[in-house]
PDB file of C-alpha atoms in Angstrom:
ATOM      1  CA  UNK A   1      -7.417  18.373 -12.533  1.00  0.00           C
ATOM      2  CA  UNK A   2      -8.870  15.647 -14.764  1.00  0.00           C
ATOM      3  CA  UNK A   3      -8.235  12.108 -13.621  1.00  0.00           C
ATOM      4  CA  UNK A   4      -9.661   8.725 -14.541  1.00  0.00           C
ATOM      5  CA  UNK A   5      -9.706   7.856 -10.850  1.00  0.00           C
ATOM      6  CA  UNK A   6     -12.402   9.073  -8.463  1.00  0.00           C
ATOM      7  CA  UNK A   7     -13.330   6.280  -6.041  1.00  0.00           C
ATOM      8  CA  UNK A   8     -10.412   4.851  -4.061  1.00  0.00           C
ATOM      9  CA  UNK A   9     -10.515   2.029  -1.513  1.00  0.00           C
ATOM     10  CA  UNK A  10      -7.724   1.208   0.950  1.00  0.00           C
ATOM     11  CA  UNK A  11      -7.212  -2.325   2.260  1.00  0.00           C
ATOM     12  CA  UNK A  12      -5.599  -2.487   5.674  1.00  0.00           C
ATOM     13  CA  UNK A  13      -6.509   1.157   6.107  1.00  0.00           C
ATOM     14  CA  UNK A  14      -6.526   0.964   9.895  1.00  0.00           C
ATOM     15  CA  UNK A  15      -2.927  -0.303  10.152  1.00  0.00           C
ATOM     16  CA  UNK A  16       0.404   1.543  10.234  1.00  0.00           C
ATOM     17  CA  UNK A  17       0.281   3.167   6.796  1.00  0.00           C
ATOM     18  CA  UNK A  18      -3.399   3.351   5.849  1.00  0.00           C
ATOM     19  CA  UNK A  19      -4.359   6.273   8.113  1.00  0.00           C
ATOM     20  CA  UNK A  20      -1.424   8.253   6.700  1.00  0.00           C
ATOM     21  CA  UNK A  21      -2.640   7.804   3.110  1.00  0.00           C
ATOM     22  CA  UNK A  22      -6.191   8.996   3.738  1.00  0.00           C
ATOM     23  CA  UNK A  23      -5.538  12.761   4.229  1.00  0.00           C
ATOM     24  CA  UNK A  24      -3.505  13.091   1.014  1.00  0.00           C
ATOM     25  CA  UNK A  25      -6.080  11.170  -1.009  1.00  0.00           C
ATOM     26  CA  UNK A  26      -8.973  13.244   0.335  1.00  0.00           C
ATOM     27  CA  UNK A  27      -7.024  16.472  -0.249  1.00  0.00           C
ATOM     28  CA  UNK A  28      -6.487  15.386  -3.873  1.00  0.00           C
ATOM     29  CA  UNK A  29     -10.261  15.119  -4.304  1.00  0.00           C
ATOM     30  CA  UNK A  30     -10.751  11.351  -4.247  1.00  0.00           C
ATOM     31  CA  UNK A  31     -13.723   9.627  -2.619  1.00  0.00           C
ATOM     32  CA  UNK A  32     -11.922   7.420  -0.095  1.00  0.00           C
ATOM     33  CA  UNK A  33     -13.195   4.302   1.643  1.00  0.00           C
ATOM     34  CA  UNK A  34     -11.473   1.806   3.928  1.00  0.00           C
ATOM     35  CA  UNK A  35     -12.202  -1.917   3.777  1.00  0.00           C
ATOM     36  CA  UNK A  36     -12.448  -3.585   7.174  1.00  0.00           C
ATOM     37  CA  UNK A  37     -13.419  -6.970   8.560  1.00  0.00           C
ATOM     38  CA  UNK A  38     -13.447  -5.776  12.177  1.00  0.00           C
ATOM     39  CA  UNK A  39     -16.631  -6.790  13.993  1.00  0.00           C
ATOM     40  CA  UNK A  40     -16.456  -3.741  16.267  1.00  0.00           C
ATOM     41  CA  UNK A  41     -17.382  -1.279  13.513  1.00  0.00           C
ATOM     42  CA  UNK A  42     -20.166  -0.994  10.963  1.00  0.00           C
ATOM     43  CA  UNK A  43     -20.291  -0.016   7.313  1.00  0.00           C
ATOM     44  CA  UNK A  44     -20.793   3.697   6.792  1.00  0.00           C
ATOM     45  CA  UNK A  45     -18.798   4.797   9.831  1.00  0.00           C
ATOM     46  CA  UNK A  46     -16.093   7.380   9.251  1.00  0.00           C
ATOM     47  CA  UNK A  47     -12.382   6.766   9.868  1.00  0.00           C
ATOM     48  CA  UNK A  48     -10.078   9.777   9.433  1.00  0.00           C
ATOM     49  CA  UNK A  49     -12.619  11.148   6.955  1.00  0.00           C
ATOM     50  CA  UNK A  50     -12.896   7.932   4.934  1.00  0.00           C
ATOM     51  CA  UNK A  51     -15.995   5.722   4.813  1.00  0.00           C
ATOM     52  CA  UNK A  52     -15.760   2.249   6.345  1.00  0.00           C
ATOM     53  CA  UNK A  53     -16.899  -0.668   4.157  1.00  0.00           C
ATOM     54  CA  UNK A  54     -17.161  -4.194   5.586  1.00  0.00           C
ATOM     55  CA  UNK A  55     -16.089  -7.470   3.945  1.00  0.00           C
ATOM     56  CA  UNK A  56     -15.307 -10.997   5.100  1.00  0.00           C
ATOM     57  CA  UNK A  57     -12.590 -11.201   2.399  1.00  0.00           C
ATOM     58  CA  UNK A  58     -14.238 -14.027   0.486  1.00  0.00           C
ATOM     59  CA  UNK A  59     -14.016 -13.766  -3.293  1.00  0.00           C
ATOM     60  CA  UNK A  60     -17.717 -12.968  -3.708  1.00  0.00           C
ATOM     61  CA  UNK A  61     -17.670 -10.324  -0.986  1.00  0.00           C
ATOM     62  CA  UNK A  62     -14.552  -8.645  -2.369  1.00  0.00           C
ATOM     63  CA  UNK A  63     -15.914  -8.489  -5.913  1.00  0.00           C
ATOM     64  CA  UNK A  64     -19.079  -6.889  -4.562  1.00  0.00           C
ATOM     65  CA  UNK A  65     -17.299  -4.131  -2.607  1.00  0.00           C
ATOM     66  CA  UNK A  66     -14.680  -3.553  -5.331  1.00  0.00           C
ATOM     67  CA  UNK A  67     -17.289  -3.045  -8.051  1.00  0.00           C
ATOM     68  CA  UNK A  68     -17.548   0.681  -8.756  1.00  0.00           C
ATOM     69  CA  UNK A  69     -14.128   1.434  -7.298  1.00  0.00           C
ATOM     70  CA  UNK A  70     -11.575   3.004  -9.634  1.00  0.00           C
ATOM     71  CA  UNK A  71      -8.487   2.148  -7.583  1.00  0.00           C
ATOM     72  CA  UNK A  72      -7.653  -0.320  -4.825  1.00  0.00           C
ATOM     73  CA  UNK A  73      -4.666   0.377  -2.572  1.00  0.00           C
ATOM     74  CA  UNK A  74      -3.370  -2.543  -0.523  1.00  0.00           C
ATOM     75  CA  UNK A  75      -1.487  -1.920   2.697  1.00  0.00           C
ATOM     76  CA  UNK A  76      -2.047  -5.508   3.844  1.00  0.00           C
ATOM     77  CA  UNK A  77       0.790  -7.672   5.087  1.00  0.00           C
ATOM     78  CA  UNK A  78       2.293  -9.700   2.267  1.00  0.00           C
ATOM     79  CA  UNK A  79       2.940 -12.579   4.663  1.00  0.00           C
ATOM     80  CA  UNK A  80      -0.369 -14.172   3.642  1.00  0.00           C
ATOM     81  CA  UNK A  81       0.214 -14.799  -0.075  1.00  0.00           C
ATOM     82  CA  UNK A  82      -3.014 -16.785  -0.500  1.00  0.00           C
ATOM     83  CA  UNK A  83      -5.138 -13.893   0.750  1.00  0.00           C
ATOM     84  CA  UNK A  84      -3.259 -11.420  -1.428  1.00  0.00           C
ATOM     85  CA  UNK A  85      -4.015 -13.547  -4.501  1.00  0.00           C
ATOM     86  CA  UNK A  86      -7.726 -13.618  -3.660  1.00  0.00           C
ATOM     87  CA  UNK A  87      -7.667  -9.817  -3.411  1.00  0.00           C
ATOM     88  CA  UNK A  88      -5.897  -9.499  -6.770  1.00  0.00           C
ATOM     89  CA  UNK A  89      -8.300 -11.942  -8.431  1.00  0.00           C
ATOM     90  CA  UNK A  90     -11.240  -9.931  -7.098  1.00  0.00           C
ATOM     91  CA  UNK A  91      -9.723  -6.626  -8.242  1.00  0.00           C
ATOM     92  CA  UNK A  92      -9.366  -8.015 -11.761  1.00  0.00           C
ATOM     93  CA  UNK A  93     -12.852  -9.559 -11.758  1.00  0.00           C
ATOM     94  CA  UNK A  94     -14.442  -6.291 -10.600  1.00  0.00           C
ATOM     95  CA  UNK A  95     -12.724  -4.434 -13.464  1.00  0.00           C
ATOM     96  CA  UNK A  96     -10.999  -1.960 -11.136  1.00  0.00           C
ATOM     97  CA  UNK A  97      -8.876   0.445 -13.184  1.00  0.00           C
ATOM     98  CA  UNK A  98      -5.757   0.539 -10.988  1.00  0.00           C
ATOM     99  CA  UNK A  99      -4.279  -1.640  -8.250  1.00  0.00           C
ATOM    100  CA  UNK A 100      -1.518  -0.415  -5.955  1.00  0.00           C
ATOM    101  CA  UNK A 101       0.044  -3.440  -4.223  1.00  0.00           C
ATOM    102  CA  UNK A 102       1.444  -3.399  -0.712  1.00  0.00           C
ATOM    103  CA  UNK A 103       5.003  -2.388  -1.603  1.00  0.00           C
ATOM    104  CA  UNK A 104       5.816   0.999   0.023  1.00  0.00           C
ATOM    105  CA  UNK A 105       9.365   0.004   0.952  1.00  0.00           C
ATOM    106  CA  UNK A 106      12.444  -1.449  -0.739  1.00  0.00           C
ATOM    107  CA  UNK A 107      12.551  -1.872  -4.519  1.00  0.00           C
ATOM    108  CA  UNK A 108      11.590  -5.524  -4.896  1.00  0.00           C
ATOM    109  CA  UNK A 109      12.362  -5.491  -8.624  1.00  0.00           C
ATOM    110  CA  UNK A 110      16.123  -5.468  -7.954  1.00  0.00           C
ATOM    111  CA  UNK A 111      17.854  -8.631  -9.197  1.00  0.00           C
ATOM    112  CA  UNK A 112      19.192 -10.764  -6.364  1.00  0.00           C
ATOM    113  CA  UNK A 113      17.153  -8.986  -3.699  1.00  0.00           C
ATOM    114  CA  UNK A 114      15.760 -12.287  -2.450  1.00  0.00           C
ATOM    115  CA  UNK A 115      19.269 -13.366  -1.397  1.00  0.00           C
ATOM    116  CA  UNK A 116      20.009 -10.023   0.274  1.00  0.00           C
ATOM    117  CA  UNK A 117      16.613  -9.653   1.957  1.00  0.00           C
ATOM    118  CA  UNK A 118      14.712 -12.981   1.989  1.00  0.00           C
ATOM    119  CA  UNK A 119      11.908 -11.428   4.051  1.00  0.00           C
ATOM    120  CA  UNK A 120      10.866  -9.511   0.919  1.00  0.00           C
ATOM    121  CA  UNK A 121      10.148 -12.660  -1.096  1.00  0.00           C
ATOM    122  CA  UNK A 122       6.444 -12.390  -0.274  1.00  0.00           C
ATOM    123  CA  UNK A 123       6.285  -8.960  -1.881  1.00  0.00           C
ATOM    124  CA  UNK A 124       8.066 -10.287  -4.983  1.00  0.00           C
ATOM    125  CA  UNK A 125       5.626 -13.198  -5.252  1.00  0.00           C
ATOM    126  CA  UNK A 126       2.666 -10.816  -5.011  1.00  0.00           C
ATOM    127  CA  UNK A 127       4.092  -8.533  -7.704  1.00  0.00           C
ATOM    128  CA  UNK A 128       4.720 -11.507  -9.996  1.00  0.00           C
ATOM    129  CA  UNK A 129       1.083 -12.522  -9.565  1.00  0.00           C
ATOM    130  CA  UNK A 130      -0.197  -8.984 -10.199  1.00  0.00           C
ATOM    131  CA  UNK A 131       1.631  -8.928 -13.532  1.00  0.00           C
ATOM    132  CA  UNK A 132      -0.136 -12.114 -14.663  1.00  0.00           C
ATOM    133  CA  UNK A 133      -3.409 -10.160 -14.498  1.00  0.00           C
ATOM    134  CA  UNK A 134      -2.328  -7.587 -17.085  1.00  0.00           C
ATOM    135  CA  UNK A 135      -3.836  -9.796 -19.806  1.00  0.00           C
ATOM    136  CA  UNK A 136      -7.205  -9.402 -18.045  1.00  0.00           C
ATOM    137  CA  UNK A 137      -6.922  -5.622 -18.251  1.00  0.00           C
ATOM    138  CA  UNK A 138      -5.659  -4.957 -14.732  1.00  0.00           C
ATOM    139  CA  UNK A 139      -3.185  -2.083 -14.433  1.00  0.00           C
ATOM    140  CA  UNK A 140      -0.971  -1.505 -11.432  1.00  0.00           C
ATOM    141  CA  UNK A 141       1.496   0.927  -9.878  1.00  0.00           C
ATOM    142  CA  UNK A 142       4.174  -0.121  -7.366  1.00  0.00           C
ATOM    143  CA  UNK A 143       5.565   2.543  -5.036  1.00  0.00           C
ATOM    144  CA  UNK A 144       9.085   1.911  -3.747  1.00  0.00           C
ATOM    145  CA  UNK A 145       9.400   4.523  -1.016  1.00  0.00           C
ATOM    146  CA  UNK A 146      12.274   3.263   1.073  1.00  0.00           C
ATOM    147  CA  UNK A 147      11.951   3.236   4.880  1.00  0.00           C
ATOM    148  CA  UNK A 148       9.587   5.692   6.575  1.00  0.00           C
ATOM    149  CA  UNK A 149      11.969   7.667   8.757  1.00  0.00           C
ATOM    150  CA  UNK A 150       9.397   9.174  11.142  1.00  0.00           C
ATOM    151  CA  UNK A 151       7.634   5.844  11.717  1.00  0.00           C
ATOM    152  CA  UNK A 152      10.914   3.998  12.216  1.00  0.00           C
ATOM    153  CA  UNK A 153      12.146   6.484  14.806  1.00  0.00           C
ATOM    154  CA  UNK A 154       9.008   5.956  16.890  1.00  0.00           C
ATOM    155  CA  UNK A 155       7.844   2.412  16.088  1.00  0.00           C
ATOM    156  CA  UNK A 156      10.832   0.856  14.342  1.00  0.00           C
ATOM    157  CA  UNK A 157      12.158  -0.880  17.448  1.00  0.00           C
ATOM    158  CA  UNK A 158      15.816  -0.333  16.646  1.00  0.00           C
ATOM    159  CA  UNK A 159      15.650  -0.831  12.877  1.00  0.00           C
ATOM    160  CA  UNK A 160      17.708   2.338  12.395  1.00  0.00           C
ATOM    161  CA  UNK A 161      20.208   1.254  15.056  1.00  0.00           C
ATOM    162  CA  UNK A 162      18.899   4.074  17.246  1.00  0.00           C
ATOM    163  CA  UNK A 163      17.569   3.896  20.792  1.00  0.00           C
ATOM    164  CA  UNK A 164      15.429   6.987  21.253  1.00  0.00           C
ATOM    165  CA  UNK A 165      14.822   6.413  24.963  1.00  0.00           C
ATOM    166  CA  UNK A 166      18.494   6.183  25.868  1.00  0.00           C
ATOM    167  CA  UNK A 167      19.482   8.684  23.168  1.00  0.00           C
ATOM    168  CA  UNK A 168      22.122   6.324  21.818  1.00  0.00           C
ATOM    169  CA  UNK A 169      22.841   4.873  18.417  1.00  0.00           C
ATOM    170  CA  UNK A 170      25.140   2.561  16.508  1.00  0.00           C
ATOM    171  CA  UNK A 171      27.255   3.925  13.662  1.00  0.00           C
ATOM    172  CA  UNK A 172      27.155   1.503  10.736  1.00  0.00           C
ATOM    173  CA  UNK A 173      30.495   1.374   8.893  1.00  0.00           C
ATOM    174  CA  UNK A 174      31.616   4.460  10.750  1.00  0.00           C
ATOM    175  CA  UNK A 175      28.541   6.447   9.769  1.00  0.00           C
ATOM    176  CA  UNK A 176      29.692   6.934   6.173  1.00  0.00           C
ATOM    177  CA  UNK A 177      27.017   5.049   4.158  1.00  0.00           C
ATOM    178  CA  UNK A 178      24.020   7.013   2.890  1.00  0.00           C
ATOM    179  CA  UNK A 179      20.498   5.738   2.408  1.00  0.00           C
ATOM    180  CA  UNK A 180      17.287   7.092   0.944  1.00  0.00           C
ATOM    181  CA  UNK A 181      14.250   7.540   3.142  1.00  0.00           C
ATOM    182  CA  UNK A 182      10.869   9.266   3.256  1.00  0.00           C
ATOM    183  CA  UNK A 183       8.091  10.174   5.685  1.00  0.00           C
ATOM    184  CA  UNK A 184       4.660   8.599   5.894  1.00  0.00           C
ATOM    185  CA  UNK A 185       3.025  11.858   4.789  1.00  0.00           C
ATOM    186  CA  UNK A 186       5.239  11.881   1.696  1.00  0.00           C
ATOM    187  CA  UNK A 187       4.125   8.321   0.960  1.00  0.00           C
ATOM    188  CA  UNK A 188       0.543   9.598   1.008  1.00  0.00           C
ATOM    189  CA  UNK A 189       1.393  12.461  -1.334  1.00  0.00           C
ATOM    190  CA  UNK A 190       3.197  10.116  -3.732  1.00  0.00           C
ATOM    191  CA  UNK A 191       0.258   7.703  -3.751  1.00  0.00           C
ATOM    192  CA  UNK A 192      -2.200  10.476  -4.575  1.00  0.00           C
ATOM    193  CA  UNK A 193       0.114  11.822  -7.292  1.00  0.00           C
ATOM    194  CA  UNK A 194       0.441   8.374  -8.869  1.00  0.00           C
ATOM    195  CA  UNK A 195      -3.336   8.110  -9.158  1.00  0.00           C
ATOM    196  CA  UNK A 196      -3.642  11.625 -10.588  1.00  0.00           C
ATOM    197  CA  UNK A 197      -1.046  10.744 -13.242  1.00  0.00           C
ATOM    198  CA  UNK A 198      -2.918   7.638 -14.324  1.00  0.00           C
ATOM    199  CA  UNK A 199      -1.360   7.012 -17.740  1.00  0.00           C
ATOM    200  CA  UNK A 200       2.205   7.877 -16.736  1.00  0.00           C
ATOM    201  CA  UNK A 201       2.205   5.419 -13.823  1.00  0.00           C
ATOM    202  CA  UNK A 202       0.583   2.477 -15.611  1.00  0.00           C
ATOM    203  CA  UNK A 203       2.251  -0.905 -14.970  1.00  0.00           C
ATOM    204  CA  UNK A 204       5.394   0.451 -13.364  1.00  0.00           C
TER     205      UNK A 204
END
């Protein structure tokens, strides 16, 4: 299948989500690399089939490693807004074709979300900054996946009101409300599909 994207780099690729994206991206035929600043590994090593690339996350270093990449996928924490902005500036400066910000959760474009979920303000601030780079030619795709059900059951520490060890749970509003969820493997498949449908997923 023809695609404008071939070389894909994941930021935060050794965290919770990154390793789950790699198999789907490789299966789709992309050349996948993972950016790392860990001192315990070296550039060129393999991680889940992806090539490790090192950076100290300075502007100059990021521009250097981003040059030649077609897409950058961020799975970094949005808690550090300053670092996120440096990444976005470098993506734009390196003329990367597509940036996928670290969304992968609730739809942060919903009006009034900041009041309902103030912890998502960082993601909103990052998205607002990404959009300012459209005039420089940067395109982006935000993936609102909802919670990752398999990860939350194992690592969510009660976020679903379930205690796996004791096999107990809390019924919210009597168990009647419904919510949308996904699995981490489906997030990987959706990410790969978004890159394969380059024009259809531009700036949305």
